[in-house]
């Protein structure tokens, strides 16, 4: 399972775009990149998953360069309610042999008014 | 629809006591996971069920921890002879296990405090 490295914390202001980068130098061929969001006193919530290039959904975009050794979660026009911890995970997708999610310490995003 | 639910939401116990934590997964989800989260850390995998059987229990810290899922739905995490170091939030997640992009849905967790 690939180890991930991401910033411990980030600050932003309402309305700004936030980009959180995750390093995963030993990502394997079968590995997917997944991001989760966690608010205090709640369980993590799936945000987005990708394998290569770019993935976009209604809440975020995920940019993955060709070498896949890093990825960037992009949150457009953040609001105060986006203040949370964001986790980058790398593993064999949900149908992989391991199935378990390996979380790091995450990035605490603090959005100021 | 209803999400993953966990009971109790908070549990305070004394060192050496036995506790049970319950997880009700989303209806129809065949896979169920338990994680443990300490303050300031990400969740740590404990055990994974596929149906009624434990497919991977490699994350259970020692033999004081045990989990069951007798009918392939509700699961109970059991901790014997609790220690202060067991204090954490215990999270349960479930998924359909239909394919490679399956998503794990987490419950709110049970906060266990061992005095």
PDB file of C-alpha atoms in Angstrom:
ATOM      1  CA  UNK A   1       0.000   0.000   0.000  1.00  0.00           C
ATOM      2  CA  UNK A   2       1.427   3.350  -1.062  1.00  0.00           C
ATOM      3  CA  UNK A   3       2.272   5.903   1.592  1.00  0.00           C
ATOM      4  CA  UNK A   4       0.884   9.391   1.082  1.00  0.00           C
ATOM      5  CA  UNK A   5       2.208  12.780   2.170  1.00  0.00           C
ATOM      6  CA  UNK A   6       0.061  15.893   2.368  1.00  0.00           C
ATOM      7  CA  UNK A   7       0.299  19.233   4.184  1.00  0.00           C
ATOM      8  CA  UNK A   8      -0.825  19.197   7.800  1.00  0.00           C
ATOM      9  CA  UNK A   9      -2.917  22.326   7.403  1.00  0.00           C
ATOM     10  CA  UNK A  10      -4.001  25.026   4.954  1.00  0.00           C
ATOM     11  CA  UNK A  11      -5.804  28.331   5.308  1.00  0.00           C
ATOM     12  CA  UNK A  12      -8.100  29.959   2.794  1.00  0.00           C
ATOM     13  CA  UNK A  13     -10.842  32.555   2.478  1.00  0.00           C
ATOM     14  CA  UNK A  14     -14.400  32.176   1.333  1.00  0.00           C
ATOM     15  CA  UNK A  15     -14.804  32.229  -2.440  1.00  0.00           C
ATOM     16  CA  UNK A  16     -11.244  31.168  -3.188  1.00  0.00           C
ATOM     17  CA  UNK A  17     -10.183  28.025  -5.016  1.00  0.00           C
ATOM     18  CA  UNK A  18      -8.219  25.639  -2.812  1.00  0.00           C
ATOM     19  CA  UNK A  19      -5.748  23.083  -4.109  1.00  0.00           C
ATOM     20  CA  UNK A  20      -4.457  20.362  -1.799  1.00  0.00           C
ATOM     21  CA  UNK A  21      -1.587  18.309  -3.153  1.00  0.00           C
ATOM     22  CA  UNK A  22      -0.756  14.769  -2.101  1.00  0.00           C
ATOM     23  CA  UNK A  23       2.486  12.922  -2.828  1.00  0.00           C
ATOM     24  CA  UNK A  24       2.454   9.161  -3.382  1.00  0.00           C
ATOM     25  CA  UNK A  25       5.832   8.282  -4.883  1.00  0.00           C
ATOM     26  CA  UNK A  26       5.436   4.496  -4.670  1.00  0.00           C
ATOM     27  CA  UNK A  27       1.962   4.261  -6.167  1.00  0.00           C
ATOM     28  CA  UNK A  28       1.380   0.911  -7.861  1.00  0.00           C
ATOM     29  CA  UNK A  29      -0.056   0.258 -11.292  1.00  0.00           C
ATOM     30  CA  UNK A  30      -3.388  -0.944  -9.909  1.00  0.00           C
ATOM     31  CA  UNK A  31      -3.762   1.830  -7.346  1.00  0.00           C
ATOM     32  CA  UNK A  32      -6.525   4.413  -7.419  1.00  0.00           C
ATOM     33  CA  UNK A  33      -6.342   7.812  -5.710  1.00  0.00           C
ATOM     34  CA  UNK A  34      -9.234   8.711  -3.455  1.00  0.00           C
ATOM     35  CA  UNK A  35     -10.042  11.743  -1.328  1.00  0.00           C
ATOM     36  CA  UNK A  36     -12.247  11.802   1.745  1.00  0.00           C
ATOM     37  CA  UNK A  37     -13.552  14.743   3.792  1.00  0.00           C
ATOM     38  CA  UNK A  38     -14.179  14.595   7.529  1.00  0.00           C
ATOM     39  CA  UNK A  39     -16.033  17.086   9.713  1.00  0.00           C
ATOM     40  CA  UNK A  40     -15.699  17.019  13.516  1.00  0.00           C
ATOM     41  CA  UNK A  41     -17.731  14.258  15.164  1.00  0.00           C
ATOM     42  CA  UNK A  42     -18.595  12.681  11.824  1.00  0.00           C
ATOM     43  CA  UNK A  43     -17.234   9.792   9.819  1.00  0.00           C
ATOM     44  CA  UNK A  44     -15.230  10.459   6.652  1.00  0.00           C
ATOM     45  CA  UNK A  45     -17.190  11.180   3.490  1.00  0.00           C
ATOM     46  CA  UNK A  46     -16.101  10.171  -0.003  1.00  0.00           C
ATOM     47  CA  UNK A  47     -15.330  13.152  -2.250  1.00  0.00           C
ATOM     48  CA  UNK A  48     -13.728  11.883  -5.431  1.00  0.00           C
ATOM     49  CA  UNK A  49     -11.672   9.056  -6.896  1.00  0.00           C
ATOM     50  CA  UNK A  50      -9.466   8.853  -9.958  1.00  0.00           C
ATOM     51  CA  UNK A  51      -6.815   6.803 -11.734  1.00  0.00           C
ATOM     52  CA  UNK A  52      -5.229   9.249 -14.176  1.00  0.00           C
ATOM     53  CA  UNK A  53      -5.595  12.674 -15.818  1.00  0.00           C
ATOM     54  CA  UNK A  54      -8.577  14.623 -14.508  1.00  0.00           C
ATOM     55  CA  UNK A  55     -11.805  13.710 -12.781  1.00  0.00           C
ATOM     56  CA  UNK A  56     -14.541  16.203 -11.956  1.00  0.00           C
ATOM     57  CA  UNK A  57     -17.763  15.856 -10.038  1.00  0.00           C
ATOM     58  CA  UNK A  58     -20.236  18.277  -8.507  1.00  0.00           C
ATOM     59  CA  UNK A  59     -18.031  19.171  -5.560  1.00  0.00           C
ATOM     60  CA  UNK A  60     -14.397  18.854  -6.625  1.00  0.00           C
ATOM     61  CA  UNK A  61     -11.836  18.098  -9.293  1.00  0.00           C
ATOM     62  CA  UNK A  62      -8.911  15.714  -9.067  1.00  0.00           C
ATOM     63  CA  UNK A  63      -5.812  16.315 -11.156  1.00  0.00           C
ATOM     64  CA  UNK A  64      -3.364  13.455 -11.653  1.00  0.00           C
ATOM     65  CA  UNK A  65      -0.163  13.951 -13.703  1.00  0.00           C
ATOM     66  CA  UNK A  66       1.097  11.315 -16.103  1.00  0.00           C
ATOM     67  CA  UNK A  67       3.569   9.774 -13.625  1.00  0.00           C
ATOM     68  CA  UNK A  68       0.810   9.502 -10.986  1.00  0.00           C
ATOM     69  CA  UNK A  69       3.300  10.205  -8.192  1.00  0.00           C
ATOM     70  CA  UNK A  70       1.176  13.054  -6.919  1.00  0.00           C
ATOM     71  CA  UNK A  71      -2.377  14.319  -7.159  1.00  0.00           C
ATOM     72  CA  UNK A  72      -4.193  17.577  -6.460  1.00  0.00           C
ATOM     73  CA  UNK A  73      -7.653  17.964  -5.031  1.00  0.00           C
ATOM     74  CA  UNK A  74      -9.222  21.209  -6.206  1.00  0.00           C
ATOM     75  CA  UNK A  75     -12.160  22.747  -4.371  1.00  0.00           C
ATOM     76  CA  UNK A  76     -13.720  25.625  -6.302  1.00  0.00           C
ATOM     77  CA  UNK A  77     -14.955  28.688  -4.426  1.00  0.00           C
ATOM     78  CA  UNK A  78     -14.778  27.311  -0.891  1.00  0.00           C
ATOM     79  CA  UNK A  79     -17.202  28.347   1.813  1.00  0.00           C
ATOM     80  CA  UNK A  80     -16.966  28.249   5.600  1.00  0.00           C
ATOM     81  CA  UNK A  81     -18.690  24.852   5.541  1.00  0.00           C
ATOM     82  CA  UNK A  82     -15.725  23.377   3.670  1.00  0.00           C
ATOM     83  CA  UNK A  83     -13.625  23.663   6.826  1.00  0.00           C
ATOM     84  CA  UNK A  84     -12.712  20.036   7.480  1.00  0.00           C
ATOM     85  CA  UNK A  85      -9.912  17.494   7.350  1.00  0.00           C
ATOM     86  CA  UNK A  86      -9.170  16.130   3.880  1.00  0.00           C
ATOM     87  CA  UNK A  87      -7.548  12.723   3.447  1.00  0.00           C
ATOM     88  CA  UNK A  88      -5.702  11.441   0.392  1.00  0.00           C
ATOM     89  CA  UNK A  89      -5.711   7.654   0.068  1.00  0.00           C
ATOM     90  CA  UNK A  90      -4.013   5.377  -2.405  1.00  0.00           C
ATOM     91  CA  UNK A  91      -5.001   1.757  -2.849  1.00  0.00           C
ATOM     92  CA  UNK A  92      -6.325  -0.854  -5.201  1.00  0.00           C
ATOM     93  CA  UNK A  93      -9.714   0.721  -5.656  1.00  0.00           C
ATOM     94  CA  UNK A  94     -12.700  -0.709  -3.873  1.00  0.00           C
ATOM     95  CA  UNK A  95     -12.660  -3.981  -5.770  1.00  0.00           C
ATOM     96  CA  UNK A  96      -9.031  -4.611  -4.930  1.00  0.00           C
ATOM     97  CA  UNK A  97      -7.743  -7.431  -2.822  1.00  0.00           C
ATOM     98  CA  UNK A  98      -7.146  -5.334   0.262  1.00  0.00           C
ATOM     99  CA  UNK A  99     -10.402  -3.323   0.403  1.00  0.00           C
ATOM    100  CA  UNK A 100      -9.324  -1.587   3.570  1.00  0.00           C
ATOM    101  CA  UNK A 101      -8.685   2.151   3.456  1.00  0.00           C
ATOM    102  CA  UNK A 102      -5.345   3.404   4.766  1.00  0.00           C
ATOM    103  CA  UNK A 103      -5.662   6.954   6.081  1.00  0.00           C
ATOM    104  CA  UNK A 104      -2.799   9.324   6.848  1.00  0.00           C
ATOM    105  CA  UNK A 105      -3.128  12.302   9.165  1.00  0.00           C
ATOM    106  CA  UNK A 106      -4.889  14.405   6.548  1.00  0.00           C
ATOM    107  CA  UNK A 107      -4.913  18.144   5.799  1.00  0.00           C
ATOM    108  CA  UNK A 108      -6.905  20.461   8.018  1.00  0.00           C
ATOM    109  CA  UNK A 109      -8.422  23.116   5.773  1.00  0.00           C
ATOM    110  CA  UNK A 110      -9.554  26.233   7.627  1.00  0.00           C
ATOM    111  CA  UNK A 111     -11.733  28.612   5.623  1.00  0.00           C
ATOM    112  CA  UNK A 112     -11.967  32.145   6.958  1.00  0.00           C
ATOM    113  CA  UNK A 113     -14.749  34.634   6.190  1.00  0.00           C
TER     114      UNK A 113
ATOM    115  CA  UNK B   1     -32.246   6.732   2.519  1.00  0.00           C
ATOM    116  CA  UNK B   2     -30.855   5.749   5.888  1.00  0.00           C
ATOM    117  CA  UNK B   3     -27.114   5.802   6.258  1.00  0.00           C
ATOM    118  CA  UNK B   4     -24.838   3.762   8.476  1.00  0.00           C
ATOM    119  CA  UNK B   5     -25.861   4.048  12.099  1.00  0.00           C
ATOM    120  CA  UNK B   6     -23.828   3.275  15.193  1.00  0.00           C
ATOM    121  CA  UNK B   7     -24.881   2.878  18.793  1.00  0.00           C
ATOM    122  CA  UNK B   8     -24.194   4.124  21.316  1.00  0.00           C
ATOM    123  CA  UNK B   9     -22.871   7.471  20.179  1.00  0.00           C
ATOM    124  CA  UNK B  10     -20.859   7.745  23.393  1.00  0.00           C
ATOM    125  CA  UNK B  11     -19.714   5.083  25.816  1.00  0.00           C
ATOM    126  CA  UNK B  12     -17.872   5.681  29.062  1.00  0.00           C
ATOM    127  CA  UNK B  13     -16.556   2.668  30.880  1.00  0.00           C
ATOM    128  CA  UNK B  14     -14.042   1.745  33.517  1.00  0.00           C
ATOM    129  CA  UNK B  15     -10.749   0.032  32.934  1.00  0.00           C
ATOM    130  CA  UNK B  16     -11.174  -3.737  32.814  1.00  0.00           C
ATOM    131  CA  UNK B  17     -14.811  -3.715  31.749  1.00  0.00           C
ATOM    132  CA  UNK B  18     -16.332  -5.311  28.650  1.00  0.00           C
ATOM    133  CA  UNK B  19     -18.008  -3.197  25.959  1.00  0.00           C
ATOM    134  CA  UNK B  20     -19.995  -3.834  22.813  1.00  0.00           C
ATOM    135  CA  UNK B  21     -20.336  -1.353  19.977  1.00  0.00           C
ATOM    136  CA  UNK B  22     -23.025  -1.844  17.353  1.00  0.00           C
ATOM    137  CA  UNK B  23     -23.092  -0.973  13.662  1.00  0.00           C
ATOM    138  CA  UNK B  24     -26.128  -1.022  11.370  1.00  0.00           C
ATOM    139  CA  UNK B  25     -24.911  -0.830   7.767  1.00  0.00           C
ATOM    140  CA  UNK B  26     -26.837   0.505   4.822  1.00  0.00           C
ATOM    141  CA  UNK B  27     -29.408  -2.059   3.733  1.00  0.00           C
ATOM    142  CA  UNK B  28     -28.083  -4.338   1.024  1.00  0.00           C
ATOM    143  CA  UNK B  29     -24.412  -3.574   1.630  1.00  0.00           C
ATOM    144  CA  UNK B  30     -22.470  -6.805   1.768  1.00  0.00           C
ATOM    145  CA  UNK B  31     -19.177  -5.359   2.990  1.00  0.00           C
ATOM    146  CA  UNK B  32     -18.692  -3.890   6.459  1.00  0.00           C
ATOM    147  CA  UNK B  33     -15.578  -2.326   7.967  1.00  0.00           C
ATOM    148  CA  UNK B  34     -14.511  -1.215  11.417  1.00  0.00           C
ATOM    149  CA  UNK B  35     -11.952   1.534  11.950  1.00  0.00           C
ATOM    150  CA  UNK B  36     -10.578   3.247  15.041  1.00  0.00           C
ATOM    151  CA  UNK B  37      -9.671   6.931  15.159  1.00  0.00           C
ATOM    152  CA  UNK B  38      -7.575   8.561  17.838  1.00  0.00           C
ATOM    153  CA  UNK B  39      -7.529  12.305  18.362  1.00  0.00           C
ATOM    154  CA  UNK B  40      -5.661  14.108  15.585  1.00  0.00           C
ATOM    155  CA  UNK B  41      -5.125  10.952  13.561  1.00  0.00           C
ATOM    156  CA  UNK B  42      -6.772   9.433  10.541  1.00  0.00           C
ATOM    157  CA  UNK B  43      -8.950   6.338  10.930  1.00  0.00           C
ATOM    158  CA  UNK B  44      -7.068   3.077  11.398  1.00  0.00           C
ATOM    159  CA  UNK B  45      -8.410  -0.131   9.858  1.00  0.00           C
ATOM    160  CA  UNK B  46      -9.455  -2.892  12.251  1.00  0.00           C
ATOM    161  CA  UNK B  47     -11.489  -5.540  10.443  1.00  0.00           C
ATOM    162  CA  UNK B  48     -13.442  -6.150   7.232  1.00  0.00           C
ATOM    163  CA  UNK B  49     -16.454  -8.426   6.735  1.00  0.00           C
ATOM    164  CA  UNK B  50     -17.708  -9.757   3.449  1.00  0.00           C
ATOM    165  CA  UNK B  51     -21.142 -11.107   4.302  1.00  0.00           C
ATOM    166  CA  UNK B  52     -20.962 -12.992   7.597  1.00  0.00           C
ATOM    167  CA  UNK B  53     -17.276 -13.819   7.488  1.00  0.00           C
ATOM    168  CA  UNK B  54     -14.306 -11.736   8.525  1.00  0.00           C
ATOM    169  CA  UNK B  55     -12.278 -11.442   5.335  1.00  0.00           C
ATOM    170  CA  UNK B  56      -9.470  -9.424   6.897  1.00  0.00           C
ATOM    171  CA  UNK B  57      -8.940  -8.974  10.634  1.00  0.00           C
ATOM    172  CA  UNK B  58      -5.318  -7.928  10.381  1.00  0.00           C
ATOM    173  CA  UNK B  59      -5.980  -4.561  12.018  1.00  0.00           C
ATOM    174  CA  UNK B  60      -7.317  -5.878  15.323  1.00  0.00           C
ATOM    175  CA  UNK B  61      -4.672  -4.794  17.861  1.00  0.00           C
ATOM    176  CA  UNK B  62      -4.847  -7.879  20.079  1.00  0.00           C
ATOM    177  CA  UNK B  63      -7.104 -10.715  21.194  1.00  0.00           C
ATOM    178  CA  UNK B  64      -9.149  -8.452  23.460  1.00  0.00           C
ATOM    179  CA  UNK B  65     -10.844  -7.177  20.311  1.00  0.00           C
ATOM    180  CA  UNK B  66     -13.395  -9.295  18.487  1.00  0.00           C
ATOM    181  CA  UNK B  67     -16.148  -8.555  15.972  1.00  0.00           C
ATOM    182  CA  UNK B  68     -19.097 -10.530  14.650  1.00  0.00           C
ATOM    183  CA  UNK B  69     -21.659 -10.180  11.903  1.00  0.00           C
ATOM    184  CA  UNK B  70     -23.809 -13.306  12.325  1.00  0.00           C
ATOM    185  CA  UNK B  71     -26.508 -12.556   9.748  1.00  0.00           C
ATOM    186  CA  UNK B  72     -24.504 -10.518   7.288  1.00  0.00           C
ATOM    187  CA  UNK B  73     -26.057  -7.237   8.331  1.00  0.00           C
ATOM    188  CA  UNK B  74     -25.593  -5.768  11.827  1.00  0.00           C
ATOM    189  CA  UNK B  75     -22.118  -6.059  13.295  1.00  0.00           C
ATOM    190  CA  UNK B  76     -20.904  -5.852  16.871  1.00  0.00           C
ATOM    191  CA  UNK B  77     -17.380  -4.921  17.905  1.00  0.00           C
ATOM    192  CA  UNK B  78     -16.536  -6.399  21.287  1.00  0.00           C
ATOM    193  CA  UNK B  79     -13.703  -5.264  23.515  1.00  0.00           C
ATOM    194  CA  UNK B  80     -12.771  -7.263  26.593  1.00  0.00           C
ATOM    195  CA  UNK B  81     -10.832  -6.013  29.611  1.00  0.00           C
ATOM    196  CA  UNK B  82     -10.786  -2.454  28.293  1.00  0.00           C
ATOM    197  CA  UNK B  83      -7.678  -0.350  28.776  1.00  0.00           C
ATOM    198  CA  UNK B  84      -7.274   3.428  28.804  1.00  0.00           C
ATOM    199  CA  UNK B  85      -5.443   3.180  25.476  1.00  0.00           C
ATOM    200  CA  UNK B  86      -8.618   1.816  23.891  1.00  0.00           C
ATOM    201  CA  UNK B  87     -10.204   5.266  24.197  1.00  0.00           C
ATOM    202  CA  UNK B  88     -10.963   6.466  20.669  1.00  0.00           C
ATOM    203  CA  UNK B  89     -13.778   6.939  18.166  1.00  0.00           C
ATOM    204  CA  UNK B  90     -14.782   3.640  16.603  1.00  0.00           C
ATOM    205  CA  UNK B  91     -16.079   4.067  13.068  1.00  0.00           C
ATOM    206  CA  UNK B  92     -18.071   1.629  10.987  1.00  0.00           C
ATOM    207  CA  UNK B  93     -18.400   1.765   7.198  1.00  0.00           C
ATOM    208  CA  UNK B  94     -20.264  -0.310   4.631  1.00  0.00           C
ATOM    209  CA  UNK B  95     -20.226  -0.733   0.866  1.00  0.00           C
ATOM    210  CA  UNK B  96     -22.007  -2.691  -1.872  1.00  0.00           C
ATOM    211  CA  UNK B  97     -18.826  -4.415  -3.061  1.00  0.00           C
ATOM    212  CA  UNK B  98     -20.124  -4.462  -6.599  1.00  0.00           C
ATOM    213  CA  UNK B  99     -17.080  -3.262  -8.452  1.00  0.00           C
ATOM    214  CA  UNK B 100     -13.834  -1.375  -8.583  1.00  0.00           C
ATOM    215  CA  UNK B 101     -15.334   2.036  -7.834  1.00  0.00           C
ATOM    216  CA  UNK B 102     -17.338   0.992  -4.814  1.00  0.00           C
ATOM    217  CA  UNK B 103     -17.580   3.636  -2.100  1.00  0.00           C
ATOM    218  CA  UNK B 104     -17.361   3.099   1.656  1.00  0.00           C
ATOM    219  CA  UNK B 105     -20.039   5.002   3.593  1.00  0.00           C
ATOM    220  CA  UNK B 106     -19.133   5.800   7.173  1.00  0.00           C
ATOM    221  CA  UNK B 107     -21.307   6.099  10.237  1.00  0.00           C
ATOM    222  CA  UNK B 108     -20.900   8.871  12.831  1.00  0.00           C
ATOM    223  CA  UNK B 109     -18.842   6.688  15.127  1.00  0.00           C
ATOM    224  CA  UNK B 110     -18.983   5.668  18.778  1.00  0.00           C
ATOM    225  CA  UNK B 111     -16.761   7.653  21.111  1.00  0.00           C
ATOM    226  CA  UNK B 112     -15.367   5.237  23.685  1.00  0.00           C
ATOM    227  CA  UNK B 113     -13.803   6.619  26.845  1.00  0.00           C
ATOM    228  CA  UNK B 114     -12.087   4.242  29.230  1.00  0.00           C
ATOM    229  CA  UNK B 115     -11.511   5.755  32.663  1.00  0.00           C
TER     230      UNK B 115
END
